[in-house]
CSV table of C-alpha atoms in Angstrom, one decimal:
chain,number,residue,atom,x,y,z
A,1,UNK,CA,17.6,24.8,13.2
A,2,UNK,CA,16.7,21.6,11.9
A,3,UNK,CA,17.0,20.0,15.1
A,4,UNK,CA,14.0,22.2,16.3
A,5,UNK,CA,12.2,21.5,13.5
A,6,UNK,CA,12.1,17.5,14.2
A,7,UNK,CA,11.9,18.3,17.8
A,8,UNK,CA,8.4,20.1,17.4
A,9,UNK,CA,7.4,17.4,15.3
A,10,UNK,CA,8.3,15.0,18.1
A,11,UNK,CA,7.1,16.5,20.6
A,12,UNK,CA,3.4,17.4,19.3
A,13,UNK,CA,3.6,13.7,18.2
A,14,UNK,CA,4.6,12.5,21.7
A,15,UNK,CA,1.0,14.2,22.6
A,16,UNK,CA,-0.9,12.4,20.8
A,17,UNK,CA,-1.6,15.5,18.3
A,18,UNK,CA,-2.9,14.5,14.9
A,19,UNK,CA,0.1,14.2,11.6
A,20,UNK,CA,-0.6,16.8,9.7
A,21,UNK,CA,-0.3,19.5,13.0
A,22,UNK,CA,3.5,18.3,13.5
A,23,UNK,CA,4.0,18.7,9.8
A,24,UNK,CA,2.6,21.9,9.7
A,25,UNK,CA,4.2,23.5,12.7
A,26,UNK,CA,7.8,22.3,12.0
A,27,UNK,CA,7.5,23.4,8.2
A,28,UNK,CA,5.8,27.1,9.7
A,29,UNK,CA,8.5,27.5,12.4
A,30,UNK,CA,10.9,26.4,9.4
A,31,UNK,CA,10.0,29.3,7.6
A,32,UNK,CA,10.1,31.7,10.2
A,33,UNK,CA,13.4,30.8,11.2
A,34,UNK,CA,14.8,30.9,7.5
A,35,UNK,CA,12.7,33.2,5.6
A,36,UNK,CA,11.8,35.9,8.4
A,37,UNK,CA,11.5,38.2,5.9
A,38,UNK,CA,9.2,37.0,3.6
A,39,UNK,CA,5.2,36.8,3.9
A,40,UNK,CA,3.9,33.3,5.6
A,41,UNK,CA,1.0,33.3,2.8
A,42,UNK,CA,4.3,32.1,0.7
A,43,UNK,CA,3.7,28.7,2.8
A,44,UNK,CA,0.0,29.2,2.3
A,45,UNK,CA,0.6,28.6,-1.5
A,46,UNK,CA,3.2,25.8,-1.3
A,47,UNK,CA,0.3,23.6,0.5
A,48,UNK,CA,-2.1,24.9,-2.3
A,49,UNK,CA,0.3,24.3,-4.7
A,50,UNK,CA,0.9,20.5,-3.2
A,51,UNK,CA,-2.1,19.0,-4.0
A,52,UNK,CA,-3.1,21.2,-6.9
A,53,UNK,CA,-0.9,17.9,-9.5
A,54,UNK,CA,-3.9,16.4,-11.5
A,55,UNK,CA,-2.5,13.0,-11.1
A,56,UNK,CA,-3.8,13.3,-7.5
A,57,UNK,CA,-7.3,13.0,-8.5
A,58,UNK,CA,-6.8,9.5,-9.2
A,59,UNK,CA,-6.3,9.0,-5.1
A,60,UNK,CA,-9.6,9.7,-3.9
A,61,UNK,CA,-11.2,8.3,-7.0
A,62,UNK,CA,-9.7,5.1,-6.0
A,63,UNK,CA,-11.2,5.7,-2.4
A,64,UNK,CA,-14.3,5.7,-3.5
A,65,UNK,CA,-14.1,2.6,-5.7
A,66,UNK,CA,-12.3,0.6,-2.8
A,67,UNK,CA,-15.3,1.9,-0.5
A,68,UNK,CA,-18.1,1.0,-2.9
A,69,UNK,CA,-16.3,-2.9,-3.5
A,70,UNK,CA,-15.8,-3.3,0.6
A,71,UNK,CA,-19.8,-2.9,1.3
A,72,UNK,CA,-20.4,-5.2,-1.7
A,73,UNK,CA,-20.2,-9.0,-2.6
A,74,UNK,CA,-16.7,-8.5,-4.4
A,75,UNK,CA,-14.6,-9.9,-1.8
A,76,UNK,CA,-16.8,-12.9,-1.0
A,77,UNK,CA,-16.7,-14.0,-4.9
A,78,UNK,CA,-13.1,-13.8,-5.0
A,79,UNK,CA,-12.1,-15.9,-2.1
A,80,UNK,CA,-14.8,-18.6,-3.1
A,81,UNK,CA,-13.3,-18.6,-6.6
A,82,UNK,CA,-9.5,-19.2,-4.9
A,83,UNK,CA,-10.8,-21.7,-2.2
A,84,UNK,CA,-12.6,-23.9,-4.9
A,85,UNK,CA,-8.4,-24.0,-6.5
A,86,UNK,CA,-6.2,-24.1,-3.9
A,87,UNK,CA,-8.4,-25.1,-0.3
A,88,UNK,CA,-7.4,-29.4,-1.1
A,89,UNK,CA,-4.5,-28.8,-1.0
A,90,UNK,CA,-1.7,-28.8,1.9
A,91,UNK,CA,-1.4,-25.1,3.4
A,92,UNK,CA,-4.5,-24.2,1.0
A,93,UNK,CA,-6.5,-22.3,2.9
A,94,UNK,CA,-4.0,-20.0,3.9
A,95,UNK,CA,-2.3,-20.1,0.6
A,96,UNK,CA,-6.0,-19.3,-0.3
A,97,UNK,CA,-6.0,-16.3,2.1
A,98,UNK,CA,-2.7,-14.8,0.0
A,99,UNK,CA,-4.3,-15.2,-3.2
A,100,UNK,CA,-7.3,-13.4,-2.2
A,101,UNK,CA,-5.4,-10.6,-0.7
A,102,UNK,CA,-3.7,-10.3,-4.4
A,103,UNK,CA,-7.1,-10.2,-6.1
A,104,UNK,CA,-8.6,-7.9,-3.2
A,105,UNK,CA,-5.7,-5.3,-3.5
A,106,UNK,CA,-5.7,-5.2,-7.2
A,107,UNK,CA,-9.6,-4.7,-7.0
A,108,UNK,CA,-9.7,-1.9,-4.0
A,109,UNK,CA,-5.7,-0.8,-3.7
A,110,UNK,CA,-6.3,-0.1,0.3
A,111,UNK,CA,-4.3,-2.6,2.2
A,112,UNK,CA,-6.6,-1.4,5.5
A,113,UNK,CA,-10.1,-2.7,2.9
A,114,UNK,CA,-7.6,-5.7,2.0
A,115,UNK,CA,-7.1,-6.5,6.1
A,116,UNK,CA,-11.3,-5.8,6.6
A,117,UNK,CA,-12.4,-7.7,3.3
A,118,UNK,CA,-10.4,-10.8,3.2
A,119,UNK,CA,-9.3,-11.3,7.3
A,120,UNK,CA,-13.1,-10.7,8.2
A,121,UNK,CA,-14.4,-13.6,6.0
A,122,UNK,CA,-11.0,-16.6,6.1
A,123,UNK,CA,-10.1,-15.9,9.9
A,124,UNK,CA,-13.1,-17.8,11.2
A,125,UNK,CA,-12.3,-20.8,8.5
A,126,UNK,CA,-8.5,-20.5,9.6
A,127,UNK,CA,-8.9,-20.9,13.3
A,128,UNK,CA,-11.2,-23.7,12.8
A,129,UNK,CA,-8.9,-25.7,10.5
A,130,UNK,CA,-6.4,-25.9,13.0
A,131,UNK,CA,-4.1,-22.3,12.5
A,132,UNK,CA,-3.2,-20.5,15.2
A,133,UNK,CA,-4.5,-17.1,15.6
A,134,UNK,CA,-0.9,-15.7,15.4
A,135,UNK,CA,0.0,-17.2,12.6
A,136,UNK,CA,-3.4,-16.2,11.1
A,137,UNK,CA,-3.6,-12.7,11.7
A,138,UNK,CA,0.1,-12.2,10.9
A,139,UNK,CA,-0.6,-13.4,7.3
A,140,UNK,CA,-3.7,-11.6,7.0
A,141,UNK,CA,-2.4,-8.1,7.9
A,142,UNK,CA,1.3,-9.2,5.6
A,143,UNK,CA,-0.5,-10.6,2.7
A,144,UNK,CA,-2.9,-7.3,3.0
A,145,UNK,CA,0.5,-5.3,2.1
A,146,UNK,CA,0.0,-7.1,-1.7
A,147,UNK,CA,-2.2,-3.9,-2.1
A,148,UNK,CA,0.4,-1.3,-1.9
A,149,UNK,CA,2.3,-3.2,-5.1
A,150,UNK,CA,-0.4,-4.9,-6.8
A,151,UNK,CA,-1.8,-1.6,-9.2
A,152,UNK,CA,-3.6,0.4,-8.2
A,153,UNK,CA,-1.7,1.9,-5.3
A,154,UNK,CA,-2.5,5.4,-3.6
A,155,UNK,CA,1.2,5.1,-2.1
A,156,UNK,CA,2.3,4.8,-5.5
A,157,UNK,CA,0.4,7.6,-6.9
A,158,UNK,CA,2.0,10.0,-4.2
A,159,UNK,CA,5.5,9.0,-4.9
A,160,UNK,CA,4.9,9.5,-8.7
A,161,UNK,CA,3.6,12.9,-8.4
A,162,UNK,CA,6.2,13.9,-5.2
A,163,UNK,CA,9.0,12.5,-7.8
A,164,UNK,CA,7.7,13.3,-10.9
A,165,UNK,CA,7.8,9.6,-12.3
A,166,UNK,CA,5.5,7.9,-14.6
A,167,UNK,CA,2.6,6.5,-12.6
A,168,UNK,CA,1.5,4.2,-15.2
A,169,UNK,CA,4.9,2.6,-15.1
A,170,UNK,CA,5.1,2.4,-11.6
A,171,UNK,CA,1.9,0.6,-11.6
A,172,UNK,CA,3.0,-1.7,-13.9
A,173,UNK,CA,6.3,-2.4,-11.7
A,174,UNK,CA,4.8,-3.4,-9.0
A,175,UNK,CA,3.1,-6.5,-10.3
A,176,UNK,CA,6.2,-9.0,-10.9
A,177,UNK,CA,7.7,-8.0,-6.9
A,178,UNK,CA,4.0,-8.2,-6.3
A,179,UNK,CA,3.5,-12.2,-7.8
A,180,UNK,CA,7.2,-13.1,-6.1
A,181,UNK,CA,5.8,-12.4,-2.7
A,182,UNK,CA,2.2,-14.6,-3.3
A,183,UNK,CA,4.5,-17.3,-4.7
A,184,UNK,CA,7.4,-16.8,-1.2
A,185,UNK,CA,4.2,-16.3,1.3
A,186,UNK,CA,2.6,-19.6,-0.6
A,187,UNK,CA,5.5,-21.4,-0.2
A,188,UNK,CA,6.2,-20.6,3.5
A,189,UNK,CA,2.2,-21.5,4.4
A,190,UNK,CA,2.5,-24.7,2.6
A,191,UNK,CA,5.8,-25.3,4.8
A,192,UNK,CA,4.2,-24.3,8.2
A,193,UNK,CA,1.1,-27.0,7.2
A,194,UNK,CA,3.2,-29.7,7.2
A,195,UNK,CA,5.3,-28.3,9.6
A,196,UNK,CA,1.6,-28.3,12.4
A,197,UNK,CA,-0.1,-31.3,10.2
A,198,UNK,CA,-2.7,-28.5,9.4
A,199,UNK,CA,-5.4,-30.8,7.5
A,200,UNK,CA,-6.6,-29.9,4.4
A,201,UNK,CA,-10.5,-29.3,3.2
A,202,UNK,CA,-12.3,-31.2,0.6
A,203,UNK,CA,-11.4,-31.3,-2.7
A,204,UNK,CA,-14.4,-29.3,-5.3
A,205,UNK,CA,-15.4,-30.7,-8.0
A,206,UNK,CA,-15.1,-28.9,-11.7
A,207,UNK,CA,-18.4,-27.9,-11.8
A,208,UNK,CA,-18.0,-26.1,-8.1
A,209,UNK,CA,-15.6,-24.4,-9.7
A,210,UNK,CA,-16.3,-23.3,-13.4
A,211,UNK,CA,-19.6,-21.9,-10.9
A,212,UNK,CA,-17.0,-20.2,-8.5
A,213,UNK,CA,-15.3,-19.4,-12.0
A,214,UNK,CA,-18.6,-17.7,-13.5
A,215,UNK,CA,-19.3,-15.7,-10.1
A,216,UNK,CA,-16.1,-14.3,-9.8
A,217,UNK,CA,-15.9,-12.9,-13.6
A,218,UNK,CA,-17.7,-9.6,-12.5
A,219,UNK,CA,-14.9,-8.6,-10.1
A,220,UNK,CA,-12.0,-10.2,-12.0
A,221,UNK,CA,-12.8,-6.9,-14.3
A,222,UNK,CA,-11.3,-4.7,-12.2
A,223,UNK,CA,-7.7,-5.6,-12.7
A,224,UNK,CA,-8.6,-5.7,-16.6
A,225,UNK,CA,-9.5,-2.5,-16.4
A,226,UNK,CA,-7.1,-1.2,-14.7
A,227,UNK,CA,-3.9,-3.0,-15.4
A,228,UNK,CA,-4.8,-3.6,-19.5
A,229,UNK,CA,-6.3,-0.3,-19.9
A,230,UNK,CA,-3.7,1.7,-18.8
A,231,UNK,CA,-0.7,-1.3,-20.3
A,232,UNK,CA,-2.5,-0.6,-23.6
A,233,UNK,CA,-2.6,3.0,-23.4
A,234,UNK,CA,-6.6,3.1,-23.5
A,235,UNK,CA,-6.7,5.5,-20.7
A,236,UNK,CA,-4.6,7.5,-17.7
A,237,UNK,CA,-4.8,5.7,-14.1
A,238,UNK,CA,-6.8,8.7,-13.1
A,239,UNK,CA,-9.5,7.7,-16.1
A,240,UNK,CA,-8.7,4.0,-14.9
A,241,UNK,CA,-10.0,4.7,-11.3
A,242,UNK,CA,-13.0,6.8,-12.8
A,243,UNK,CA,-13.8,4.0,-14.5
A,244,UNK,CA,-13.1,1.6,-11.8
A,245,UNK,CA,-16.0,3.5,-10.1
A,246,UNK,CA,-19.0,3.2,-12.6
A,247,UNK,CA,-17.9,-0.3,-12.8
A,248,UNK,CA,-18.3,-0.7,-9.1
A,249,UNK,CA,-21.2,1.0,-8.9
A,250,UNK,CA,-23.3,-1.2,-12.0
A,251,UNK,CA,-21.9,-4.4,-10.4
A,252,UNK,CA,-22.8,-3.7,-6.7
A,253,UNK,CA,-25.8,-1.8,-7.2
A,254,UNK,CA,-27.5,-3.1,-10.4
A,255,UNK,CA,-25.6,-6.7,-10.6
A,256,UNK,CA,-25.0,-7.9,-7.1
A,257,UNK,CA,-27.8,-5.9,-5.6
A,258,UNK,CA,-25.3,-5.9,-2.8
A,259,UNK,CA,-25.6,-1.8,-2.2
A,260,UNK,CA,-28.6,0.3,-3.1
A,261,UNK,CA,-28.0,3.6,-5.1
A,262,UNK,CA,-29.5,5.6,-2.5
A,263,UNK,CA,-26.4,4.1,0.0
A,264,UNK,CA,-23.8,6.2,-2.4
A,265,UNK,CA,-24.0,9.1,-0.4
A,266,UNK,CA,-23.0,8.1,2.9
A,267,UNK,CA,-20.2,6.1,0.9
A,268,UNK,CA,-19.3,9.4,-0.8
A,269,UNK,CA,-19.3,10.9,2.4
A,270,UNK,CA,-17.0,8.5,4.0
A,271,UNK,CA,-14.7,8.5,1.0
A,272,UNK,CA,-14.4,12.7,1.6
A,273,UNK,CA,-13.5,12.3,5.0
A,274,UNK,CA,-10.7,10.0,4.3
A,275,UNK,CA,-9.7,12.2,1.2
A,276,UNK,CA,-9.4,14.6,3.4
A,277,UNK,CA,-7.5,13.6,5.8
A,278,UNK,CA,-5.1,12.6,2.6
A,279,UNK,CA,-5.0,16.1,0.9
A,280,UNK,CA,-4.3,17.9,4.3
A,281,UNK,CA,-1.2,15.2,4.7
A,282,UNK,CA,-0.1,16.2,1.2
A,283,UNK,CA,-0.4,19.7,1.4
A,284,UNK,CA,1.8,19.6,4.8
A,285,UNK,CA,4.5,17.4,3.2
A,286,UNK,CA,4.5,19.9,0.5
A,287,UNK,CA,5.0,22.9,2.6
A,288,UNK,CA,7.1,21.0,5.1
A,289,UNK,CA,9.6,19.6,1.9
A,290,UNK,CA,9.7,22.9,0.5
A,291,UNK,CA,11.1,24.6,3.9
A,292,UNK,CA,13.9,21.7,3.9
A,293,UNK,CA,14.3,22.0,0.1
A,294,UNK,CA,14.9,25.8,0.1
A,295,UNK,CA,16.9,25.6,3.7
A,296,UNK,CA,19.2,22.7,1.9
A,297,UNK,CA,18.7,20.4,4.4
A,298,UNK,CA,18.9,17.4,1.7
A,299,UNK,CA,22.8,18.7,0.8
A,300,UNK,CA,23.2,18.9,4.3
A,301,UNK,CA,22.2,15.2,5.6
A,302,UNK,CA,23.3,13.6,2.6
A,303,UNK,CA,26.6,15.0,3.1
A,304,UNK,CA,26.8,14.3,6.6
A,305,UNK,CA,25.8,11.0,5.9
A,306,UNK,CA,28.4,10.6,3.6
A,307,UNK,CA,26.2,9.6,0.7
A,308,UNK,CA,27.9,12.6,-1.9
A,309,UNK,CA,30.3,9.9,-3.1
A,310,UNK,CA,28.3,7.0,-2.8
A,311,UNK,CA,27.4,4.8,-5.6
A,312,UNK,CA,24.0,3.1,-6.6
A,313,UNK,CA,24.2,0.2,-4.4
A,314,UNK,CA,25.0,2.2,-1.3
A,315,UNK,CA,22.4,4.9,-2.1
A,316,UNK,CA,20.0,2.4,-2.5
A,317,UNK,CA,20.5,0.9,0.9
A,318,UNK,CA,20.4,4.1,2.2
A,319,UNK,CA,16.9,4.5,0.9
A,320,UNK,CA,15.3,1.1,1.8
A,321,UNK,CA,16.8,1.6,5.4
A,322,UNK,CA,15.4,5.3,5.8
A,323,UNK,CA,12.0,4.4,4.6
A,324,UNK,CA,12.0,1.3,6.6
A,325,UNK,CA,12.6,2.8,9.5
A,326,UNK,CA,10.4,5.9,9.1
A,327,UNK,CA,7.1,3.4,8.1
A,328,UNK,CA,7.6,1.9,11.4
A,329,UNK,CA,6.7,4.8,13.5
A,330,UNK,CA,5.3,7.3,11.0
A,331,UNK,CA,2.1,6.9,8.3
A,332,UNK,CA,2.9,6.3,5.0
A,333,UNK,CA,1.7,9.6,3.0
A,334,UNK,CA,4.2,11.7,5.1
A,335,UNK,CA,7.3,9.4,5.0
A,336,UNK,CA,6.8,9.9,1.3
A,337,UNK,CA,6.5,13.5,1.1
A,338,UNK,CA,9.4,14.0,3.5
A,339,UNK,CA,11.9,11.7,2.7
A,340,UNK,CA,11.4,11.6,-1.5
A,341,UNK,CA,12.6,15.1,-1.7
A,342,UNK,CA,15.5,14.2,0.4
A,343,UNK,CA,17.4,12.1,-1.5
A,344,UNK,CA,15.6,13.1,-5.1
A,345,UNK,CA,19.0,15.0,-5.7
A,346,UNK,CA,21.0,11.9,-4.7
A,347,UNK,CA,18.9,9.2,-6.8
A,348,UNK,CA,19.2,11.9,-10.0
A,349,UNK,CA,23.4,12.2,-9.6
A,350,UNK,CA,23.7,8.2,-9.3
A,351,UNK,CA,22.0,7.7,-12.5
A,352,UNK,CA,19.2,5.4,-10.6
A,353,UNK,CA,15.9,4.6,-12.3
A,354,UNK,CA,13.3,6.4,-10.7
A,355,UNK,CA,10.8,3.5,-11.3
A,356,UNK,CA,12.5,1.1,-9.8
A,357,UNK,CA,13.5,3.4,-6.6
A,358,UNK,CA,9.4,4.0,-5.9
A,359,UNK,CA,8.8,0.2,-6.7
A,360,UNK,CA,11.7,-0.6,-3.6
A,361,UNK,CA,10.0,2.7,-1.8
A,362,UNK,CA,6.3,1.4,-2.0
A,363,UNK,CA,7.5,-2.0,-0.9
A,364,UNK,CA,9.3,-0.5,2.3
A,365,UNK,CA,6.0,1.1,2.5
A,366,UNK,CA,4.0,-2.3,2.3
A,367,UNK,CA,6.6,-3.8,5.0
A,368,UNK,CA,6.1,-0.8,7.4
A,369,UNK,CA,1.8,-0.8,7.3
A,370,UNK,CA,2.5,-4.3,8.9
A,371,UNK,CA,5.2,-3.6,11.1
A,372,UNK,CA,5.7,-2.9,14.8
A,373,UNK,CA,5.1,-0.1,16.4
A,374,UNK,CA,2.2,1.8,14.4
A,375,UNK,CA,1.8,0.0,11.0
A,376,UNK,CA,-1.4,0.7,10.2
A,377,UNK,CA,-2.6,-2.7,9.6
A,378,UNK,CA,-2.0,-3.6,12.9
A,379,UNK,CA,-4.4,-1.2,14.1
A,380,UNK,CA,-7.2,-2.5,12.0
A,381,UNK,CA,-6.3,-5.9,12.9
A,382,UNK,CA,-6.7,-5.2,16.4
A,383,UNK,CA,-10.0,-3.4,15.7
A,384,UNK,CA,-11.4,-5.8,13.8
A,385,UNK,CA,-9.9,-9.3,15.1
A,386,UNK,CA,-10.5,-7.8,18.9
A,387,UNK,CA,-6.5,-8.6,19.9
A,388,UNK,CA,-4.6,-7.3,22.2
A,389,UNK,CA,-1.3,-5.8,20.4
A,390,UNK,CA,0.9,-8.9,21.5
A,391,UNK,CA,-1.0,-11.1,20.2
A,392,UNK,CA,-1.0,-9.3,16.3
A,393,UNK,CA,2.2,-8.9,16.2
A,394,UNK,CA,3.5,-11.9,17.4
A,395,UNK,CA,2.9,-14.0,13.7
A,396,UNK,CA,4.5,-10.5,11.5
A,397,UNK,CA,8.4,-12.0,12.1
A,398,UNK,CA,8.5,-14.6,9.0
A,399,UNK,CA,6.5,-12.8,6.8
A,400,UNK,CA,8.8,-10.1,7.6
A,401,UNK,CA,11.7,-11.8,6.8
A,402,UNK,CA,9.4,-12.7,3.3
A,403,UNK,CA,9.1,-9.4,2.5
A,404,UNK,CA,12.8,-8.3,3.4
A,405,UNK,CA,14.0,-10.7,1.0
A,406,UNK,CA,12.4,-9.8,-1.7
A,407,UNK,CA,13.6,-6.3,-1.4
A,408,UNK,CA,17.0,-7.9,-1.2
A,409,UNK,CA,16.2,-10.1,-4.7
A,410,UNK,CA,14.5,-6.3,-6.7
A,411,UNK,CA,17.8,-5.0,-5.3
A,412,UNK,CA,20.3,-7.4,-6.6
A,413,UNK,CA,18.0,-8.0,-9.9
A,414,UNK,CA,16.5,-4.4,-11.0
A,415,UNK,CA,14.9,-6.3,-14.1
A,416,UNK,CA,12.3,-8.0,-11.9
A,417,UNK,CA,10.4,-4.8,-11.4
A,418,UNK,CA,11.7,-3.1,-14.6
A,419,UNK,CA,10.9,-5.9,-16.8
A,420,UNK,CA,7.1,-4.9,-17.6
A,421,UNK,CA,7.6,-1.3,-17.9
A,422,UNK,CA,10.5,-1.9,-20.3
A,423,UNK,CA,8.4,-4.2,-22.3
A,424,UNK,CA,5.1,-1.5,-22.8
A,425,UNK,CA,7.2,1.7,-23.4
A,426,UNK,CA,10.2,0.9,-24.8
């Protein structure tokens, strides 16, 4: 019966029908097949009930911030204040381009702003300095991932309240895997400079940048707010993205004068439709997970899998290859909600920490949103950069390889990503 399940969803994919109508056709024929009995408004309330958690009003708050930042002067400030630093010196700019991805992320969260943002301003000064576009774009849409780890992260946000973890914590995890893949993706632009003789730009002067310094202050905030209020127990991340948007809001509309506050409708507007499409994903998962959950499809693949005996190490791998996999093809959200209840019985009998499984889970995450076939950064890319498929994908192998590592290295050393939360809770 599971196999017709994952058929429908195949098949309504395979026509090009929307995500959340697979989800909710395999979870409804789900139910009639094993509860034939029972009333369908029982699925009704299990969707209800899915995106009734409060934590998930931190998600579209956090829209609506990265919306509000994207139309302003945020992202301009930011990569002016890293090019003044970094552009003199060998593999600079695109070193610069990383950086900026880091800041963006922590500021907006949205890897897709992160691609729009950042790509849209450094990709004309790339291509001009001698990169290739392949090599260009396929950092651009990599170092964009920096988002999903870098707090805050919606991704993050949906494993907590699938799993039941500690969002704060995970937030805080994320930054130390975060800063090892700047300091990797640093290190293999500064290589691939020398590598092309890539020249570098001139060297600012102190005073070009204690101005870049000055300008950038403003948006620098956000990460203070976020990462310090909710490190020093000030407020929740769903009061840290409410704040995040009146502090968007005074510094675009009344600081910058980038946005008037007349525009904050059609941004509210934009940030509901994306919301919704969000919500209806999540309340899909959940009816979808609950069918599986109350069918015992987990027992049943983790014990043909052979994963009842296996120990942390294996059930790890297990993980990271599952979600791996699924991020290539499917979105994000609904790998999540699918696979998390899955193996939640497995990661709770091997005694794994449940921070450090979403920290390895949102970084599979990160690594599918830039992978082949339909990571969603490769679809902005293409929209925005106006290339052909081929031609994006073509520079995502290294970094790739960048960010596969480093899963290896949070694997091997669980105190990278468990260091922070250790430290602020204990």
């Amino acid at each position: 019966m599971t196999e017709l399940m994952l058929t429908v969803m195949v098949v309504l994919l395979l026509f090009g029908f929307p995500m959340k109508m697979p989800l909710i056709s395999a979870a409804f024929i789900g139910f009639l097949i094993y509860f034939p009995n029972f009333s369908p408004q029982i699925l009704v309330q299990q969707m209800i009930g899915g995106v009734k958690p409060s934590a998930l009003v931190a998600v579209p708050i956090f829209i609506l911030a990265a919306d509000i930042i994207t139309r302003g002067h945020s992202a301009d400030r930011l990569i002016d204040v890293v090019m003044r630093f970094m552009g003199h010196i060998k593999g600079g700019l695109a070193i610069s381009v990383t950086s900026a991805c880091a800041l963006f992320g922590a500021v907006c969260g949205s890897t897709q702003a992160t691609v729009v943002a950042v790509g849209g301003a450094m990709r004309p000064r790339m291509l001009k300095s001698g990169y290739s576009d392949s090599f260009t774009i396929g950092l651009i849409v990599n170092a964009a991932d920096l988002a999903y780890l870098i707090p805050p992260s919606i991704g993050m946000i949906i494993y907590g309240v699938v799993s039941g973890t500690s969002i704060s914590q995970l937030f805080i995890a994320g930054i130390v895997p975060g800063l090892i893949i700047v300091v990797f993706f640093s290190a293999y632009c500064m290589w691939h400079a020398y590598r092309h003789d890539i020249p570098v730009l001139e060297r600012s002067d102190w005073g070009e940048r204690f101005d870049a310094v000055r300008r950038a202050l403003w948006p620098m905030g956000f990460p203070l707010i976020i990462v310090g209020g909710i490190y020093g127990g000030v407020f929740s991340p769903t009061e840290a993205a409410a704040i995040c948007v009146l502090y968007a809001v005074v510094l675009e509309a009344l600081i910058f004068r980038s946005i008037r506050l007349r525009d904050l409708p059609d941004i509210a507007l934009s940030t509901g439709g994306i919301t919704s499409v969000v919500f209806i994903l999540i309340a899909a998962g959940a009816a979808f997970s609950w069918t599986l959950s109350f069918a015992q499809v987990p027992q049943t693949i983790i014990s043909s899998l052979g994963l009842n005996e296996a120990g942390p190490i294996m059930t790890l791998t297990a993980i990271i290859l599952a979600f791996f996999i699924g991020c290539m093809f499917v979105d994000s959200i609904v790998v999540i909600l699918i696979l998390v209840p899955i193996f939640a019985p497995l990661i709770k009998s091997t005694g794994l920490d449940p921070v450090l499984v979403g920290v390895l889970i949102t970084l599979q995450v990160a690594i599918g949103a830039a992978t082949p076939p339909f990571g969603c950064n490769l679809f902005t890319a293409i929209a925005v950069f106006r290339r052909p498929f081929v031609d994006v994908v073509r520079g995502v192998p290294p970094f790739l390889l960048i960010l596969l590592l480093t899963t290896g290295l949070v694997m091997a050393f669980p105190q990278i990503a468990l260091f922070l939360p250790e430290l602020a809770y204990r």
